[in-house]
Structures are given as structure tokens and as C-alpha cells.
Amino acid sequence: MNKDKQRELKKSVSAFAKPDTKAGIRQLINTVIPFVLLWVLAYASLSVSVWLAVPVAMIAGGFVIRLFIIFHDCTHQSFLKSQKANRIIGTITGILTLFPFDKWKRSHSIHHATSGNLDKRGTGDIWVMTVDEYIKASWKERLAYRIYRNPIVMFGFGPLYLFLVSNRFNRKGAKKKERMNTYVTNVAVVSLYSLLIWAIGWEAFLIIQIPVLYVSGILGIWLFYVQHQFEDSYFEDESEWDFVKAAVDGSSYYKLPKVLQWVSGNIGFHHVHHLAPRVPNYALEEAHEKTPPLKHATTITLATSLESIRFRLYDTENKTFVSFKEVKPLLKKKRVAMLDQRQPSFLDE
């Protein structure tokens, strides 16, 4: 696709970047109210059985994903027309989902500006090493990367790290506005949780809230992971990197069943979102359907997306993700070469 066609494509999708206040309010109603009702129902179910309350809480966790998508749109100033309203709603939904508005807004905007750029990795994205980097790395660096990319660590401990550590502390060098927003979010979360614990007791609170957060955390990380970590995803050096190609070729169309598409706030149309971040989530499907070139975006399904778990390293030569197993022969060659260099030759004597 030449530059003129790329500009035309971006312009076509940007035409859908029109926040609709009525649509936004409807989404708030059909998200916040069911979430609160499910939370209350989970508590009421405790009088019957813990094993009834936990599944209800897990369903409520699905609605936290939908709350997060609203928060996410607010950081892009795309959910409602009013910037002030976006900030207010974004801050409130950030408290409910445990994400500080300004901190996440900054890191996520960097993610959009650098996605697929091999020279600008490290902020707002998942750690990706290239095959060459992995082979040249020390054994400690390789071990750290393998631990990080382990599904149990990423999806099991990832939510705990995200909610309890990463989102709770300011980055070094954060500006005053960003720092204060994190503090306000933390105080609000502690106050809300303290109130709930006072009202229903800490045991009931934990039985409900832990499944809520864990389910939403696992699903959230999975959605973010799978929509950039597919076999032929796009990664290029700074000199070759292109925003439109990174959006269309480096972000997938995650074709989900309608129920899951609704719960996930249409974020499966990730290629559309990266091409035009100001398109609100409730307009992503329409933008996809009415923009013919987007029909050729990489499409993954629930079944095919599971394959992405084995994609660990990016092969810049073949433009594809590979597994650790596929890189083993190269590592073996490196070890042999290192041994050859260490062993003195009889000619040196």
C-alpha cells in the first residue's frame, strides 16, 4: 500500500471519530448498573453458598472489562464530546478498575505512537525480544525473559502485579498532575474498599472482589497480549517503521462471539482502534464494516488465538514470531562457538 492509499485509509477511518453522547450514556447505563447488581447479587448469594457467589463475581469481572474500555476511551478523549466529562468519567472508572487516569493515559499514548517500532519498545507494551537479542543476551537476561513470558507468570501473577504494584506507584519523573491523579485514585480505592469492608465484612469482600479483579485482570492482559502477538505481526526498525502499517498489520481483528464482543467493548477491532484511536469503542465495528481495505486485516478467532501462547520471540529476518524451542539450535551453536573460543589451541603453546 503506497503512502497516498495509506493516508486515504486513515482519513476514511477517522471519519468515524465522532463521540456520541447518547451512545456513551447508554453504554454507561448498561455497564455500571449490571456490574453493581452482579456485585450485590454475589454478596446476597453468600447466604446460600460461596460456590454460588464466586461464579456470579466472576461474571461481574467480565463487566469490569467493559468498564475498562470506557476508561480507555476516556483517556483518548473519544467516549464523550466533552473533554471535562471524559476526564471525570475516566477517573471514576479508573478507580473502579484500579487504573490511574493520567499515568495510564501517558503510557498508552506512547504505546500507540510506537507499536511495532523495534527501536522504541518498553513503554505501555508487552516485553518482546527479537531472536538476535535473545541469542546475544546473558543467561540471566534470557531467564528473566522466559519467566516474564511464561503463561503462568504473565496471566497468573500479572494481574496482581498490575493492580497492586504497577498501577499504585508513580513512574520516576512523573509530572505533578500525573502524580496527584495517582494519589487521588489510590485514596479513593482505599476509601471505597474500606467502606465496603465496614459494610459487609472483610471475608465477604475478599470472596467477591478477588474473583472480580482476577477474572478482569486475566482477560484484560489476554486481550492486550493476543492482539499484537500473532504469528505475522508487524515489527520494524525506526527507519522502516510506518504508523498505518503498524496499525493494520501489527494489530489483529479478534473475531469474537457477539456476547464476548459486547462484554469486551468491541476492542477486538483493534486494527481500527490503532489506525484511528479517537474512534469510540461503540463505533469500531461500523468503521470496520464500512472500510473495505480493513476486511483484509489479520483475523484471529478464539481457537486460533490460543496458538499465540507459544509465540515468544520475534524473528526480524523472517518477519514472524517463533517459540523458544525453535531458537534452541541457534543457542546451541552459540555455546559451541563460545567453548571453541575458550579452549586454547596447541598452536598457542
Short mmCIF file of C-alpha atoms in Angstrom, two decimals:
data_model
loop_
_atom_site.label_atom_id
_atom_site.label_comp_id
_atom_site.label_asym_id
_atom_site.label_seq_id
_atom_site.Cartn_x
_atom_site.Cartn_y
_atom_site.Cartn_z
CA MET A 1 0.00 0.00 0.00
CA ASN A 2 1.54 3.31 -1.10
CA LYS A 3 1.57 6.47 1.01
CA ASP A 4 -1.41 8.05 -0.75
CA LYS A 5 -3.58 5.00 -0.13
CA GLN A 6 -2.40 4.86 3.49
CA ARG A 7 -3.42 8.49 4.04
CA GLU A 8 -6.76 7.79 2.36
CA LEU A 9 -7.36 4.76 4.57
CA LYS A 10 -6.55 6.69 7.75
CA LYS A 11 -8.80 9.54 6.65
CA SER A 12 -11.67 7.13 5.91
CA VAL A 13 -11.50 5.57 9.37
CA SER A 14 -11.01 8.92 11.10
CA ALA A 15 -14.43 9.94 9.78
CA PHE A 16 -15.92 7.67 12.47
CA ALA A 17 -14.10 9.54 15.25
CA LYS A 18 -17.25 11.27 16.41
CA PRO A 19 -18.18 10.81 20.08
CA ASP A 20 -21.92 10.31 20.56
CA THR A 21 -23.11 11.48 23.97
CA LYS A 22 -26.31 9.40 23.83
CA ALA A 23 -24.39 6.25 22.87
CA GLY A 24 -21.89 6.91 25.65
CA ILE A 25 -24.60 7.39 28.28
CA ARG A 26 -26.35 4.20 27.11
CA GLN A 27 -23.10 2.31 27.49
CA LEU A 28 -22.55 3.70 30.97
CA ILE A 29 -26.05 2.59 31.98
CA ASN A 30 -25.79 -0.92 30.51
CA THR A 31 -22.35 -1.39 32.07
CA VAL A 32 -22.34 0.24 35.50
CA ILE A 33 -25.82 -0.88 36.58
CA PRO A 34 -25.32 -4.58 35.69
CA PHE A 35 -21.89 -4.52 37.36
CA VAL A 36 -23.31 -3.11 40.62
CA LEU A 37 -26.27 -5.52 40.53
CA LEU A 38 -23.98 -8.52 39.95
CA TRP A 39 -21.74 -7.42 42.82
CA VAL A 40 -24.77 -7.13 45.14
CA LEU A 41 -26.11 -10.47 43.87
CA ALA A 42 -22.75 -12.11 44.59
CA TYR A 43 -22.94 -10.82 48.16
CA ALA A 44 -26.54 -11.99 48.56
CA SER A 45 -25.52 -15.41 47.20
CA LEU A 46 -23.09 -15.86 50.08
CA SER A 47 -26.06 -16.60 52.32
CA VAL A 48 -26.70 -19.65 50.13
CA SER A 49 -23.18 -20.81 49.22
CA VAL A 50 -19.71 -19.49 48.48
CA TRP A 51 -19.73 -21.69 45.36
CA LEU A 52 -22.73 -19.74 44.09
CA ALA A 53 -21.27 -16.32 44.95
CA VAL A 54 -17.91 -16.88 43.23
CA PRO A 55 -19.31 -17.61 39.72
CA VAL A 56 -21.54 -14.53 39.98
CA ALA A 57 -18.49 -12.48 41.00
CA MET A 58 -16.60 -13.87 38.00
CA ILE A 59 -19.36 -12.68 35.67
CA ALA A 60 -19.11 -9.27 37.33
CA GLY A 61 -15.41 -9.41 36.44
CA GLY A 62 -16.42 -9.51 32.78
CA PHE A 63 -18.21 -6.20 33.26
CA VAL A 64 -15.01 -4.72 34.71
CA ILE A 65 -13.51 -5.29 31.24
CA ARG A 66 -16.35 -3.24 29.80
CA LEU A 67 -15.77 -0.57 32.46
CA PHE A 68 -12.10 -0.54 31.49
CA ILE A 69 -12.95 0.02 27.83
CA ILE A 70 -14.96 3.08 28.86
CA PHE A 71 -11.96 4.25 30.91
CA HIS A 72 -9.71 3.52 27.92
CA ASP A 73 -11.88 5.59 25.57
CA CYS A 74 -11.90 8.46 28.06
CA THR A 75 -8.08 8.56 28.02
CA HIS A 76 -8.33 9.00 24.24
CA GLN A 77 -10.98 11.72 24.75
CA SER A 78 -13.24 9.66 22.48
CA PHE A 79 -16.02 8.44 24.76
CA LEU A 80 -18.00 11.69 25.05
CA LYS A 81 -17.76 15.06 23.30
CA SER A 82 -16.81 16.97 26.45
CA GLN A 83 -13.15 16.71 27.49
CA LYS A 84 -14.14 17.50 31.07
CA ALA A 85 -16.77 14.74 31.07
CA ASN A 86 -14.23 12.29 29.64
CA ARG A 87 -11.81 13.12 32.43
CA ILE A 88 -14.43 12.81 35.18
CA ILE A 89 -15.84 9.52 33.90
CA GLY A 90 -12.33 8.26 33.14
CA THR A 91 -11.18 8.99 36.68
CA ILE A 92 -14.23 7.28 38.23
CA THR A 93 -13.99 4.19 36.01
CA GLY A 94 -10.24 4.22 36.71
CA ILE A 95 -10.99 3.97 40.43
CA LEU A 96 -13.40 1.09 39.82
CA THR A 97 -10.86 -0.74 37.63
CA LEU A 98 -7.80 0.31 39.72
CA PHE A 99 -6.14 2.33 36.93
CA PRO A 100 -4.87 5.90 37.49
CA PHE A 101 -6.14 8.06 34.63
CA ASP A 102 -3.14 10.27 33.85
CA LYS A 103 -0.45 7.65 34.31
CA TRP A 104 -2.15 5.15 32.04
CA LYS A 105 -3.11 7.83 29.51
CA ARG A 106 0.55 8.73 29.07
CA SER A 107 1.89 5.18 28.74
CA HIS A 108 -0.94 4.16 26.42
CA SER A 109 -0.42 7.13 24.11
CA ILE A 110 3.25 6.11 23.82
CA HIS A 111 2.11 2.56 23.01
CA HIS A 112 0.01 3.92 20.14
CA ALA A 113 2.84 6.08 18.84
CA THR A 114 5.45 3.30 18.94
CA SER A 115 3.61 -0.01 18.50
CA GLY A 116 5.69 -2.29 16.29
CA ASN A 117 8.73 0.03 16.41
CA LEU A 118 11.71 -2.11 17.41
CA ASP A 119 13.74 0.94 18.45
CA LYS A 120 11.07 2.35 20.77
CA ARG A 121 9.90 -0.61 22.83
CA GLY A 122 9.37 -0.60 26.56
CA THR A 123 6.53 1.77 27.43
CA GLY A 124 2.91 0.66 27.53
CA ASP A 125 3.58 -2.62 25.76
CA ILE A 126 4.46 -6.25 26.43
CA TRP A 127 8.17 -7.10 26.56
CA VAL A 128 9.23 -8.55 23.20
CA MET A 129 12.77 -9.67 22.41
CA THR A 130 13.98 -10.43 18.93
CA VAL A 131 15.72 -13.72 18.17
CA ASP A 132 19.08 -11.95 17.77
CA GLU A 133 18.67 -10.11 21.08
CA TYR A 134 17.79 -13.33 22.87
CA ILE A 135 20.79 -15.21 21.47
CA LYS A 136 23.19 -12.40 22.40
CA ALA A 137 21.68 -11.91 25.87
CA SER A 138 23.29 -13.24 29.05
CA TRP A 139 21.78 -16.31 30.68
CA LYS A 140 20.30 -14.06 33.38
CA GLU A 141 18.55 -11.88 30.81
CA ARG A 142 17.23 -14.95 28.98
CA LEU A 143 15.98 -16.44 32.26
CA ALA A 144 14.22 -13.19 33.19
CA TYR A 145 12.58 -13.06 29.77
CA ARG A 146 11.48 -16.70 29.92
CA ILE A 147 9.94 -16.14 33.35
CA TYR A 148 8.17 -12.99 32.13
CA ARG A 149 6.76 -14.76 29.05
CA ASN A 150 5.66 -17.85 30.99
CA PRO A 151 1.82 -18.01 30.77
CA ILE A 152 1.53 -18.81 34.49
CA VAL A 153 3.53 -15.70 35.35
CA MET A 154 2.00 -13.40 32.74
CA PHE A 155 -1.63 -14.36 33.30
CA GLY A 156 -1.39 -15.74 36.84
CA PHE A 157 0.81 -13.20 38.62
CA GLY A 158 0.41 -10.43 36.03
CA PRO A 159 -2.94 -9.15 37.38
CA LEU A 160 -1.56 -9.00 40.94
CA TYR A 161 1.49 -7.01 39.81
CA LEU A 162 -0.66 -4.72 37.67
CA PHE A 163 -3.25 -3.92 40.34
CA LEU A 164 -1.06 -3.90 43.46
CA VAL A 165 2.26 -2.54 42.19
CA SER A 166 2.40 -1.04 38.70
CA ASN A 167 -0.82 0.99 38.98
CA ARG A 168 -0.21 2.11 42.56
CA PHE A 169 3.11 3.90 42.18
CA ASN A 170 4.19 6.84 40.04
CA ARG A 171 6.93 6.50 37.49
CA LYS A 172 10.20 8.30 38.02
CA GLY A 173 9.99 11.83 36.64
CA ALA A 174 6.18 11.97 36.56
CA LYS A 175 4.78 15.49 36.47
CA LYS A 176 2.75 16.89 39.37
CA LYS A 177 -0.62 16.43 37.67
CA GLU A 178 0.11 12.77 36.95
CA ARG A 179 1.43 12.13 40.47
CA MET A 180 -1.58 13.79 42.12
CA ASN A 181 -4.02 11.80 39.97
CA THR A 182 -2.36 8.55 41.08
CA TYR A 183 -2.57 9.64 44.72
CA VAL A 184 -6.24 10.60 44.37
CA THR A 185 -7.01 7.27 42.70
CA ASN A 186 -5.23 5.33 45.46
CA VAL A 187 -7.01 7.24 48.24
CA ALA A 188 -10.37 6.73 46.52
CA VAL A 189 -9.75 2.98 46.10
CA VAL A 190 -8.74 2.58 49.76
CA SER A 191 -11.76 4.61 50.87
CA LEU A 192 -14.19 2.62 48.72
CA TYR A 193 -12.75 -0.72 49.80
CA SER A 194 -12.73 0.34 53.45
CA LEU A 195 -16.38 1.34 53.22
CA LEU A 196 -17.35 -1.99 51.67
CA ILE A 197 -15.35 -3.94 54.26
CA TRP A 198 -17.05 -1.95 57.04
CA ALA A 199 -20.46 -2.67 55.48
CA ILE A 200 -20.16 -6.41 54.71
CA GLY A 201 -17.02 -7.62 56.46
CA TRP A 202 -13.55 -8.34 55.08
CA GLU A 203 -14.18 -12.04 54.38
CA ALA A 204 -17.26 -11.40 52.24
CA PHE A 205 -15.47 -8.54 50.49
CA LEU A 206 -12.47 -10.69 49.57
CA ILE A 207 -14.59 -13.64 48.45
CA ILE A 208 -16.35 -11.34 45.96
CA GLN A 209 -13.68 -8.82 44.95
CA ILE A 210 -10.78 -11.21 44.38
CA PRO A 211 -12.62 -13.17 41.63
CA VAL A 212 -13.88 -9.88 40.16
CA LEU A 213 -10.38 -8.46 39.83
CA TYR A 214 -8.66 -11.69 38.91
CA VAL A 215 -11.03 -12.52 36.06
CA SER A 216 -10.90 -8.98 34.70
CA GLY A 217 -7.11 -8.87 35.06
CA ILE A 218 -6.51 -12.15 33.24
CA LEU A 219 -8.94 -11.28 30.45
CA GLY A 220 -7.55 -7.76 30.11
CA ILE A 221 -3.94 -8.94 29.81
CA TRP A 222 -5.00 -11.67 27.38
CA LEU A 223 -6.82 -9.21 25.11
CA PHE A 224 -3.85 -6.85 25.07
CA TYR A 225 -1.41 -9.71 24.50
CA VAL A 226 -3.21 -11.58 21.76
CA GLN A 227 -3.96 -8.55 19.61
CA HIS A 228 -0.30 -7.78 19.00
CA GLN A 229 1.33 -11.20 19.47
CA PHE A 230 0.21 -13.13 16.43
CA GLU A 231 2.41 -15.06 14.02
CA ASP A 232 2.99 -12.49 11.27
CA SER A 233 2.63 -9.34 13.35
CA TYR A 234 4.38 -6.15 12.25
CA PHE A 235 7.72 -5.05 13.73
CA GLU A 236 10.26 -2.81 12.02
CA ASP A 237 13.28 -0.66 12.84
CA GLU A 238 12.68 3.07 13.23
CA SER A 239 13.94 3.79 9.70
CA GLU A 240 11.37 1.42 8.14
CA TRP A 241 8.51 1.79 10.66
CA ASP A 242 5.20 3.09 9.36
CA PHE A 243 2.23 4.12 11.53
CA VAL A 244 -0.51 2.85 9.21
CA LYS A 245 1.19 -0.50 8.56
CA ALA A 246 1.82 -0.89 12.29
CA ALA A 247 -1.88 -0.30 12.93
CA VAL A 248 -3.30 -2.56 10.21
CA ASP A 249 -0.62 -5.28 10.08
CA GLY A 250 0.53 -5.11 13.71
CA SER A 251 -2.93 -5.21 15.33
CA SER A 252 -5.35 -8.04 14.79
CA TYR A 253 -9.09 -8.28 14.26
CA TYR A 254 -10.10 -10.56 17.11
CA LYS A 255 -13.37 -12.01 15.84
CA LEU A 256 -15.26 -12.92 18.99
CA PRO A 257 -18.76 -14.32 19.57
CA LYS A 258 -21.24 -11.44 19.85
CA VAL A 259 -21.63 -11.77 23.62
CA LEU A 260 -17.88 -11.59 24.19
CA GLN A 261 -17.56 -8.80 21.64
CA TRP A 262 -20.13 -6.81 23.64
CA VAL A 263 -18.51 -7.52 27.01
CA SER A 264 -15.07 -6.56 25.66
CA GLY A 265 -16.37 -3.29 24.26
CA ASN A 266 -15.53 -4.11 20.62
CA ILE A 267 -11.81 -3.96 21.40
CA GLY A 268 -11.42 -6.95 19.07
CA PHE A 269 -11.48 -4.40 16.25
CA HIS A 270 -8.02 -3.46 17.39
CA HIS A 271 -6.70 -2.66 13.94
CA VAL A 272 -9.37 0.05 13.63
CA HIS A 273 -8.54 1.43 17.06
CA HIS A 274 -4.83 1.70 16.31
CA LEU A 275 -5.47 3.31 12.95
CA ALA A 276 -7.74 5.96 14.48
CA PRO A 277 -7.57 6.00 18.32
CA ARG A 278 -10.23 8.71 18.55
CA VAL A 279 -12.94 6.38 17.21
CA PRO A 280 -15.11 5.46 20.23
CA ASN A 281 -15.49 1.77 21.03
CA TYR A 282 -19.18 1.82 20.07
CA ALA A 283 -18.24 2.91 16.52
CA LEU A 284 -15.36 0.48 15.88
CA GLU A 285 -17.48 -2.24 14.29
CA GLU A 286 -19.17 0.20 11.94
CA ALA A 287 -15.80 1.64 10.91
CA HIS A 288 -14.54 -1.87 10.17
CA GLU A 289 -17.60 -2.88 8.17
CA LYS A 290 -17.71 0.31 6.10
CA THR A 291 -13.99 0.44 5.26
CA PRO A 292 -13.33 -2.34 2.68
CA PRO A 293 -9.49 -2.44 2.98
CA LEU A 294 -9.82 -3.31 6.68
CA LYS A 295 -11.53 -6.57 5.76
CA HIS A 296 -8.03 -7.84 4.84
CA ALA A 297 -6.64 -7.29 8.35
CA THR A 298 -5.28 -10.35 10.14
CA THR A 299 -8.29 -12.12 11.66
CA ILE A 300 -7.97 -14.39 14.67
CA THR A 301 -10.66 -16.36 16.47
CA LEU A 302 -10.96 -17.84 19.96
CA ALA A 303 -9.49 -21.10 18.66
CA THR A 304 -6.63 -19.66 16.61
CA SER A 305 -5.74 -17.08 19.27
CA LEU A 306 -4.64 -19.87 21.61
CA GLU A 307 -1.70 -20.50 19.27
CA SER A 308 -0.23 -17.16 20.30
CA ILE A 309 0.80 -18.61 23.68
CA ARG A 310 3.76 -20.31 22.01
CA PHE A 311 4.93 -17.11 20.26
CA ARG A 312 7.79 -15.82 22.42
CA LEU A 313 10.43 -14.18 20.19
CA TYR A 314 10.23 -12.08 17.06
CA ASP A 315 12.30 -13.22 14.11
CA THR A 316 13.20 -9.99 12.26
CA GLU A 317 14.66 -11.89 9.32
CA ASN A 318 11.53 -13.91 8.56
CA LYS A 319 9.06 -11.35 9.98
CA THR A 320 7.33 -13.79 12.27
CA PHE A 321 7.03 -14.85 15.91
CA VAL A 322 8.74 -18.07 16.93
CA SER A 323 8.83 -20.27 20.01
CA PHE A 324 11.76 -20.82 22.40
CA LYS A 325 12.02 -24.37 21.05
CA GLU A 326 12.67 -23.09 17.52
CA VAL A 327 15.59 -20.99 18.76
CA LYS A 328 17.31 -23.80 20.68
CA PRO A 329 19.59 -24.85 17.75
CA LEU A 330 20.89 -21.28 17.46
CA LEU A 331 21.63 -21.13 21.18
CA LYS A 332 23.47 -24.45 20.91
CA LYS A 333 25.64 -23.03 18.13
CA LYS A 334 26.42 -20.02 20.31
CA ARG A 335 27.52 -22.24 23.22
CA VAL A 336 29.75 -24.32 20.92
CA ALA A 337 31.30 -21.15 19.50
CA MET A 338 31.98 -19.82 22.99
CA LEU A 339 33.61 -23.10 24.03
CA ASP A 340 35.79 -23.05 20.93
CA GLN A 341 36.96 -19.54 21.83
CA ARG A 342 37.79 -20.55 25.41
CA GLN A 343 39.72 -23.74 24.59
CA PRO A 344 43.42 -22.97 23.86
CA SER A 345 44.81 -24.30 20.63
CA PHE A 346 48.03 -26.38 20.62
CA LEU A 347 49.38 -23.76 18.21
CA ASP A 348 49.26 -21.22 21.05
CA GLU A 349 51.64 -23.27 23.19
#
